[in-house]
Tab-separated table of C-alpha atoms in Angstrom:
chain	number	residue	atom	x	y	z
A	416	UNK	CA	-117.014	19.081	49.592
A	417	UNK	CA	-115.186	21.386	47.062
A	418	UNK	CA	-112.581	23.071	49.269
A	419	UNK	CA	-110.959	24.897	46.451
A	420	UNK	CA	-112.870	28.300	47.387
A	421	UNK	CA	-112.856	31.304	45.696
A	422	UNK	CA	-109.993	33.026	47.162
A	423	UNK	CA	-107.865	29.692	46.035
A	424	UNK	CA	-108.658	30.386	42.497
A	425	UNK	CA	-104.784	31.074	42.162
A	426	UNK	CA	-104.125	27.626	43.102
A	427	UNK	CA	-105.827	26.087	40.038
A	428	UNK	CA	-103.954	28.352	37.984
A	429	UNK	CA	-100.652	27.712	39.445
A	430	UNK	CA	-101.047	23.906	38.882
A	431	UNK	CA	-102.408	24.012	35.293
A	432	UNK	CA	-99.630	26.638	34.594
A	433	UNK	CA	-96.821	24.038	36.294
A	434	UNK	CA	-98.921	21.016	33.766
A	435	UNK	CA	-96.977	22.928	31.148
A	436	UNK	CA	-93.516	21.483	32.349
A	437	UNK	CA	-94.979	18.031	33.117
A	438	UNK	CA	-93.854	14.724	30.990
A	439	UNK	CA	-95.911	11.846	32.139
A	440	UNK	CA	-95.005	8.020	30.869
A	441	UNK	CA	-97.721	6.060	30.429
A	442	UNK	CA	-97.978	2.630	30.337
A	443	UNK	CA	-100.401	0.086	29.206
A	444	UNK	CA	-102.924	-1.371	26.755
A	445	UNK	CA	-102.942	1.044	23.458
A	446	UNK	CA	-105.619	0.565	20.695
A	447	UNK	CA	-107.316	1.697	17.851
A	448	UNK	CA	-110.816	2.695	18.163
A	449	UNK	CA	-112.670	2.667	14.666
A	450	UNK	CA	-116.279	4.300	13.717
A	451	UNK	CA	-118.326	3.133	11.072
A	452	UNK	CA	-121.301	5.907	10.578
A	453	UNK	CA	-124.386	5.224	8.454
A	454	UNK	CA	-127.840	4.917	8.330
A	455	UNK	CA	-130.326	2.460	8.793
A	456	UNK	CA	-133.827	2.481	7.147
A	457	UNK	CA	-134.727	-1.288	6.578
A	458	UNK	CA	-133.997	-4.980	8.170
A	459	UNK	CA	-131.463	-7.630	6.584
A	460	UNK	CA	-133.572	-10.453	4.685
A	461	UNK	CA	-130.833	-12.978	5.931
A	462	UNK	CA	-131.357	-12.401	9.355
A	463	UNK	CA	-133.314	-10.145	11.988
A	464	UNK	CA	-130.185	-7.420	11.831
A	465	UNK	CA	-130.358	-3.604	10.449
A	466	UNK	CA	-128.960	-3.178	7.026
A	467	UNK	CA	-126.167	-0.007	7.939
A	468	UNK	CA	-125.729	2.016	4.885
A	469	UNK	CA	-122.139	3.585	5.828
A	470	UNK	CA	-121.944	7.252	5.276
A	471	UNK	CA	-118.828	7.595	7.265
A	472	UNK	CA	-115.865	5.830	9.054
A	473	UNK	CA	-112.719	7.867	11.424
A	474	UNK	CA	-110.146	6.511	13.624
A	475	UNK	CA	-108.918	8.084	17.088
A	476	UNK	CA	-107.043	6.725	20.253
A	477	UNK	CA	-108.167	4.331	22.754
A	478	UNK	CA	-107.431	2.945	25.981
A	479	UNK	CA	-104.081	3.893	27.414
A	480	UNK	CA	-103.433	6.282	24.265
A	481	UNK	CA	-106.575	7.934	25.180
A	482	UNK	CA	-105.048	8.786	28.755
A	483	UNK	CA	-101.674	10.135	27.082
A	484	UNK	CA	-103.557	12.402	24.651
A	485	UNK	CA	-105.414	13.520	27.541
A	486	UNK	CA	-101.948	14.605	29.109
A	487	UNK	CA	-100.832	16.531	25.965
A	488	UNK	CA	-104.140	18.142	26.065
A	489	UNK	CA	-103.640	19.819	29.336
A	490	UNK	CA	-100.661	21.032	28.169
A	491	UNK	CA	-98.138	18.540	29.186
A	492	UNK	CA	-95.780	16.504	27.121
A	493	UNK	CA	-96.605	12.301	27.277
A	494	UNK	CA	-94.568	9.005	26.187
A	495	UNK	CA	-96.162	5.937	25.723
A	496	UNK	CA	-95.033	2.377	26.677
A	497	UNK	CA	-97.683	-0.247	25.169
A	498	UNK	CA	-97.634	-2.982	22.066
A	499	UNK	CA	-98.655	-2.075	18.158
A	500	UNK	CA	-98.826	-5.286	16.170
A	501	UNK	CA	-97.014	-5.273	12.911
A	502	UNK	CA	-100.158	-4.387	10.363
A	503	UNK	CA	-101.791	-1.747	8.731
A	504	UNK	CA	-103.803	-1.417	12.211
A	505	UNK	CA	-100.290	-0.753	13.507
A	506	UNK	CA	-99.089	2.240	11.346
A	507	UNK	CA	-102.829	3.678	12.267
A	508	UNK	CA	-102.368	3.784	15.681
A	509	UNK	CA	-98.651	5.660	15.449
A	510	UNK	CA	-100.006	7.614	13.226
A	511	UNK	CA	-102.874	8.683	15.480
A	512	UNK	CA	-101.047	8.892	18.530
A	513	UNK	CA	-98.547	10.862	16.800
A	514	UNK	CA	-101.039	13.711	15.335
A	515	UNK	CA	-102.044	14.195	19.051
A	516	UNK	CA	-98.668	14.974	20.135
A	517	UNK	CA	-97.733	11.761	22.238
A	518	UNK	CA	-94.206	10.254	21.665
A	519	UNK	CA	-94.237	6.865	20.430
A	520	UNK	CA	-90.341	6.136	20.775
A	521	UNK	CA	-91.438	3.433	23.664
A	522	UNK	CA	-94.057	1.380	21.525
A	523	UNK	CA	-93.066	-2.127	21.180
A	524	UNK	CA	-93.763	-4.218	17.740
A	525	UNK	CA	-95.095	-7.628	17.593
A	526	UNK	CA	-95.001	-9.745	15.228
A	527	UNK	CA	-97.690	-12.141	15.464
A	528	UNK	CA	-100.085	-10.265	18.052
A	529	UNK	CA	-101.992	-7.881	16.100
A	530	UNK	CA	-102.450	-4.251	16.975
A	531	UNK	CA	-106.065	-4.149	19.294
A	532	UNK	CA	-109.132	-3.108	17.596
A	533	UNK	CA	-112.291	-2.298	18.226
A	534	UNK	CA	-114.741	-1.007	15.327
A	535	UNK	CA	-117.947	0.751	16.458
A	536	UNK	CA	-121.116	0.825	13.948
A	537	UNK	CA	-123.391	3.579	14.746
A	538	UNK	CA	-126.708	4.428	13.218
A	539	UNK	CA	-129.268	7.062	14.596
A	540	UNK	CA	-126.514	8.037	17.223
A	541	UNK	CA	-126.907	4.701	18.993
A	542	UNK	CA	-124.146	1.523	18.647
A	543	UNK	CA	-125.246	-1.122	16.624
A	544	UNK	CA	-122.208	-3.286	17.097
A	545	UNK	CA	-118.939	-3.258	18.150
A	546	UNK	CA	-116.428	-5.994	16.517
A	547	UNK	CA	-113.189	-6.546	18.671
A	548	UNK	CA	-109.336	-7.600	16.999
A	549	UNK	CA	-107.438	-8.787	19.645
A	550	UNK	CA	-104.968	-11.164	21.190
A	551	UNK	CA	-105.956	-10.545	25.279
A	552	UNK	CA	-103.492	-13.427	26.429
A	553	UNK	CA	-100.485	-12.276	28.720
A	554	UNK	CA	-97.707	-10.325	27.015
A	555	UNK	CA	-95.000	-12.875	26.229
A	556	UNK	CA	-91.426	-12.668	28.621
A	557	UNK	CA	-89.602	-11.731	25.551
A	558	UNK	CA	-92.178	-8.615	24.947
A	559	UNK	CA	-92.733	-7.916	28.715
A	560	UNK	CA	-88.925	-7.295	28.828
A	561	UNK	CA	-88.649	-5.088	26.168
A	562	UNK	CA	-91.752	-2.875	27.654
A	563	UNK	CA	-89.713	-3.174	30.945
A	564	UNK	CA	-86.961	-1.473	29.332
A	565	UNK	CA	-88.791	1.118	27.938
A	566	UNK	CA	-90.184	2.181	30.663
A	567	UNK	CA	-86.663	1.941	32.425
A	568	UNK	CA	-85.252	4.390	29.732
A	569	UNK	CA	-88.145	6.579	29.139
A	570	UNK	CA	-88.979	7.562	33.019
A	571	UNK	CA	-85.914	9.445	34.326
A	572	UNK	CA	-87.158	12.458	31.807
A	573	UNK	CA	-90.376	11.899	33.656
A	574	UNK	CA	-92.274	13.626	36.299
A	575	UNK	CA	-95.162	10.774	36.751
A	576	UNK	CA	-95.677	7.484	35.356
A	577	UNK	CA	-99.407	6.292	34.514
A	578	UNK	CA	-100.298	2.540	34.329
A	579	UNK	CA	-103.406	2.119	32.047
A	580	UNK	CA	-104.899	-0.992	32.355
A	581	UNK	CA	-107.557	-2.775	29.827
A	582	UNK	CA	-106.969	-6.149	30.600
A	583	UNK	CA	-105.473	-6.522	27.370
A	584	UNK	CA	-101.762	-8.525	28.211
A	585	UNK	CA	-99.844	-5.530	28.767
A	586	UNK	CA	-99.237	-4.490	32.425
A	587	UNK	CA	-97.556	-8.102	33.364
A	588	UNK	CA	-95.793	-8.687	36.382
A	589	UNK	CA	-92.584	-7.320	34.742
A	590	UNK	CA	-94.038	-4.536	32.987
A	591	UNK	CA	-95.870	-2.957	37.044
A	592	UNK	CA	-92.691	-4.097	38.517
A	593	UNK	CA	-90.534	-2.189	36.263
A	594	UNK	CA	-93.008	0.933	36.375
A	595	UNK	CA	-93.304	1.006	40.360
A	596	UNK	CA	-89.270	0.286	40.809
A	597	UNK	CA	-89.133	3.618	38.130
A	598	UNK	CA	-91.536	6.055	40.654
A	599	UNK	CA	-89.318	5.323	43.427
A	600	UNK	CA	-86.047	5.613	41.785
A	601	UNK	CA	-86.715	8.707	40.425
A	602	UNK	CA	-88.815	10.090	43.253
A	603	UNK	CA	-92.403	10.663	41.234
A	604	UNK	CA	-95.679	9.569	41.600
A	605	UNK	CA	-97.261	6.585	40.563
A	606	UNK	CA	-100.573	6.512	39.227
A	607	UNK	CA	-102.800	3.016	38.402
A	608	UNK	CA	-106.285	2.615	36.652
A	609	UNK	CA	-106.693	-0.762	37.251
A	610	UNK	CA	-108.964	-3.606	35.909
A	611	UNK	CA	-110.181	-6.706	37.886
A	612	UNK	CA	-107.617	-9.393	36.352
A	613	UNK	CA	-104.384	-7.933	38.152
A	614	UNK	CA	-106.633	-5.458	40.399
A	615	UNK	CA	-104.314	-6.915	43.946
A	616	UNK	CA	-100.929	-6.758	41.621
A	617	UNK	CA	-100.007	-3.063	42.057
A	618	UNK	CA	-98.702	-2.713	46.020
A	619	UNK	CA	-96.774	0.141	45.990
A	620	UNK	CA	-98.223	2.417	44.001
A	621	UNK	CA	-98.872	6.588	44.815
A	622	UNK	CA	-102.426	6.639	44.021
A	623	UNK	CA	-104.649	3.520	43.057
A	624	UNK	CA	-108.149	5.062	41.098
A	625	UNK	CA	-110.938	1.655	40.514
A	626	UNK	CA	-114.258	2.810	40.058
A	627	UNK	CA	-117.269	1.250	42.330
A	628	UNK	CA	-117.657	-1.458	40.363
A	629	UNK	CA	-114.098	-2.390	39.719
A	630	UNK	CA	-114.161	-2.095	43.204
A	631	UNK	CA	-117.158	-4.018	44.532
A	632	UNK	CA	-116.275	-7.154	42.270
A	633	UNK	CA	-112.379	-7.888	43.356
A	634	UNK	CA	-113.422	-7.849	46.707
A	635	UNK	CA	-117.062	-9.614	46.019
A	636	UNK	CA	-118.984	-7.765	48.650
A	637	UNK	CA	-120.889	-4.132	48.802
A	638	UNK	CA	-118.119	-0.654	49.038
A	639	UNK	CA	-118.587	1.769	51.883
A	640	UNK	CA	-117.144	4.898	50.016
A	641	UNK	CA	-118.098	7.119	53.348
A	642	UNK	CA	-116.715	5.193	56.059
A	643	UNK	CA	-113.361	6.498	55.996
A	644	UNK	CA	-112.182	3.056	58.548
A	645	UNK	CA	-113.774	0.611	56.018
A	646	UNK	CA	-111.731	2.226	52.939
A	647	UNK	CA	-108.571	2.707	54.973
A	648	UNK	CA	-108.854	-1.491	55.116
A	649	UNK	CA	-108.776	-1.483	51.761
A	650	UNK	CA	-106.268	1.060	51.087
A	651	UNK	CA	-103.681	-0.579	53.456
A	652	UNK	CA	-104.773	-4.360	51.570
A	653	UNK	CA	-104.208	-2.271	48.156
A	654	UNK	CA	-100.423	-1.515	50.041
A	655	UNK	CA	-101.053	2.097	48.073
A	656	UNK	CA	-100.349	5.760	48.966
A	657	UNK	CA	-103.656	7.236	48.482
A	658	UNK	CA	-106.813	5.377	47.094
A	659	UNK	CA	-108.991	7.350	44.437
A	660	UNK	CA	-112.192	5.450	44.375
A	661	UNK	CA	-114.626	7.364	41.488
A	662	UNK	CA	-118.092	6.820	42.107
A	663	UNK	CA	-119.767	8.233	38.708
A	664	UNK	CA	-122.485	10.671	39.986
A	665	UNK	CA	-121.843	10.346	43.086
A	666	UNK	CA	-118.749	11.782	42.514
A	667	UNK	CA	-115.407	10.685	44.356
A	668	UNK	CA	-113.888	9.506	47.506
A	669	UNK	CA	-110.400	9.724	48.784
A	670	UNK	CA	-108.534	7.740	51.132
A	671	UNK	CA	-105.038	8.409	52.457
A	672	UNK	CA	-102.078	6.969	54.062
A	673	UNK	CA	-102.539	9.410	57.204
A	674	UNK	CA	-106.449	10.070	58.415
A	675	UNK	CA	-106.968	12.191	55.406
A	676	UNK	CA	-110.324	11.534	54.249
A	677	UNK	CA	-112.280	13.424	51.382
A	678	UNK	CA	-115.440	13.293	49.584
A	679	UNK	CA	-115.911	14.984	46.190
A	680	UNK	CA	-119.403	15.716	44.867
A	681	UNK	CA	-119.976	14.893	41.270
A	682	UNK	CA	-120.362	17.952	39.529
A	683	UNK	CA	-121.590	17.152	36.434
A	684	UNK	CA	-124.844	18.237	35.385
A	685	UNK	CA	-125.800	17.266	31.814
A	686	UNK	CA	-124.740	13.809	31.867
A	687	UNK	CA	-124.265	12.765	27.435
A	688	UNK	CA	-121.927	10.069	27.571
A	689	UNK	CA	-119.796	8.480	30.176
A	690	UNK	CA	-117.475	6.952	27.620
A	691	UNK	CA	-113.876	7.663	28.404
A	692	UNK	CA	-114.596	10.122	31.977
A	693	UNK	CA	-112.148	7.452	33.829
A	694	UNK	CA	-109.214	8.276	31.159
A	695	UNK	CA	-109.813	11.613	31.669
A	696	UNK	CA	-109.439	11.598	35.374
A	697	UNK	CA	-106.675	9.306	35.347
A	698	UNK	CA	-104.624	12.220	33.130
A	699	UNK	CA	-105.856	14.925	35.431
A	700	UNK	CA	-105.476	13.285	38.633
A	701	UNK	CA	-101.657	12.429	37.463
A	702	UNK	CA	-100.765	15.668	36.119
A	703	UNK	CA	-102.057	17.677	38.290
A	704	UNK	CA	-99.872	15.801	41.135
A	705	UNK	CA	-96.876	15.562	38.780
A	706	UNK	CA	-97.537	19.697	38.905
A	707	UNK	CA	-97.301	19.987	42.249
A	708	UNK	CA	-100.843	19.736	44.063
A	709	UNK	CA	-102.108	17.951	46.437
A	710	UNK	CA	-104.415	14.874	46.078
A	711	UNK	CA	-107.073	16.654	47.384
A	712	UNK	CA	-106.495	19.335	44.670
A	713	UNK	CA	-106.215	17.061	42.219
A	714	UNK	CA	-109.117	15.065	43.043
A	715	UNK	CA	-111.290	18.312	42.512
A	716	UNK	CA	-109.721	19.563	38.928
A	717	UNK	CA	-110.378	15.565	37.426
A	718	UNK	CA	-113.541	15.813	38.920
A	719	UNK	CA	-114.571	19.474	36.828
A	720	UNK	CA	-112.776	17.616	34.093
A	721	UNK	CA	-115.002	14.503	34.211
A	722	UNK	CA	-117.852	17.161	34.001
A	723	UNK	CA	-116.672	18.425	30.562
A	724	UNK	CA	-116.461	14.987	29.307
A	725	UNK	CA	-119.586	13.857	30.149
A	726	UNK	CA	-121.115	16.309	28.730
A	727	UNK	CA	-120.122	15.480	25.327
A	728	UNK	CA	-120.615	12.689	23.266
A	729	UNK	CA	-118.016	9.770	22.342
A	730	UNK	CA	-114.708	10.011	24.034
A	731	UNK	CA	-113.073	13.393	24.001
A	732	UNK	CA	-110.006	15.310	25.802
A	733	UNK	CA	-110.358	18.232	27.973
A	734	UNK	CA	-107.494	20.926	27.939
A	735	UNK	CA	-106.641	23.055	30.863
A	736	UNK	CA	-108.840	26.577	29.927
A	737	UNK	CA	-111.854	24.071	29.993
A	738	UNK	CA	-111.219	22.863	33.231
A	739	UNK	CA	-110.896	26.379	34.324
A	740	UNK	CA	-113.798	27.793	32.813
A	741	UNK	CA	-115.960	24.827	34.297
A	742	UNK	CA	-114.876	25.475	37.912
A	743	UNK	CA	-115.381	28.999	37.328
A	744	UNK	CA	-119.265	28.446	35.954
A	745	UNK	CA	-119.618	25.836	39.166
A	746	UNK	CA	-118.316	28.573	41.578
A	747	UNK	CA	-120.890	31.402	40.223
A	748	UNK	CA	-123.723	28.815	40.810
């Protein structure tokens, strides 16, 4: 249930307000996300394929850069810790993350590991192909040190550090070590999106967010998001804080170290594209605690945030006057 009622409204406004004095670090798979655009009126002779006549192609942020520009569009400040291969590809991605206002001072350059990529070809507003660059293998010891460091460096100006994981080599046992030693040194939250590879590999952590079906495979048996016993089980074999589990349109459910137990209603109700909603929560969820709520405040604002972003197609950022106006259109309902 929402309990942010009516006569909390100043709550929202004090957190978003606080978001404004917020740096979060995030750490984690960054990459390039590339659209070719075109149109398709005939079938290849060569093989049973369309023929895409390209029209158009853009660039913009994806995976863990897509949570930091998420950050900066609520207002906060955000630093990312991740790996840009030495190419062209490379230079894109600063570039990009750059224009949406994250710092870049923590990327680390490989040679010989190219920057990931993955190019989307879309015709009639439906994906005809997606073509992935990528090296996915483990982040060598001489690379997981140096994104160790960074993060060492980069987090005592920090108020919350984010690990984004794709599964693409980053987040190493040195790199989660280093980012769940820097939460507790400093006294700030710690905040993981995790995939299945290294799902068990972050005990320690503030707030652990899977989704069902993250969920569901690492532990290879049906989830029980409202029996509050059977996900305290799994938050105390997670070794986390608080466990976020999002549940798409069925909204969220939130498990806590004490018996604090919560179930958040999806509140979308034009579902366009899902694409990107769990980025957006992440950046919510962790700002909005790096501001000063509480997880069960926090929980509701990425959930009217998810709203807005599912509404819309591709992946998109939501800034804090959204947020506000959707809770304010959800309240009048």
């Amino acid at each position: 249930m929402d309990r942010l009622s009516p006569s909390r409204i100043e709550a929202i406004l004090q957190i978003l307000h606080a978001a404004r004095d917020v740096t979060a670090l995030v750490v984690g798979d960054v990459m390039l996300d590339k659209y070719i655009t075109g149109h398709v009126d005939r079938i290849s002779p060569e093989a049973p394929v369309p023929v895409v006549r390209v029209e158009s192609e853009s660039s913009a942020i994806g995976g863990a850069g897509n949570v930091a520009a998420n950050v900066v569009a609520l207002g906060a400040r955000a630093r990312i810790v991740g790996c840009a291969g030495e190419d062209e590809n490379g230079s894109a991605l600063k570039a990009e993350l750059e224009s949406a206002g994250v710092s870049t001072e923590g990327l680390v350059t490989t040679r010989g590991r190219p920057t990931t990529v993955k190019t989307r070809v879309l015709a009639r507003h439906q994906q005809v192909v997606r073509v992935d660059r990528e090296d996915a293998a483990d982040a060598t010891e001489a690379v997981a040190r140096a994104l160790a460091q960074q993060v060492e460096e980069l987090s005592g100006s920090c108020q919350v550090v984010i690990m984004e994981d794709y599964n693409k080599g980053v987040l190493v046992p040195t790199v989660v070590k280093a980012a769940i030693e820097a939460g507790g040194r400093h006294g700030i939250p710690t905040v993981v999106d995790p995939k299945r590879l290294r799902f068990w590999a972050y005990g320690g952590a503030s707030v652990f967010k899977p989704n069902a079906k993250e969920l569901e495979e690492s532990l290879g048996e049906p989830i029980h998001p409202d029996d509050p016993d059977w996900l305290e089980g799994i938050r105390e074999r997670l070794e986390c804080e608080v466990l976020l589990l999002t549940l798409g349109e069925n909204g969220m459910a939130v498990k806590g170290r004490d018996s604090s137990y919560l179930r958040v209603p999806a509140v979308a109700r034009d579902v366009y594209d899902v694409s990107g909603a769990g980025d957006t929560v992440t950046a919510v969820v962790a700002t909005s605690l790096a501001a000063g709520a509480t997880v069960e405040e926090a929980a509701i604002l990425a959930n009217h945030a998810a709203a807005i972003e599912v509404s819309r197609a591709g992946v998109v950022t939501v800034t804090a006057h959204e947020i506000l106006e959707q809770y304010e259109r959800y309240r009048r309902r």
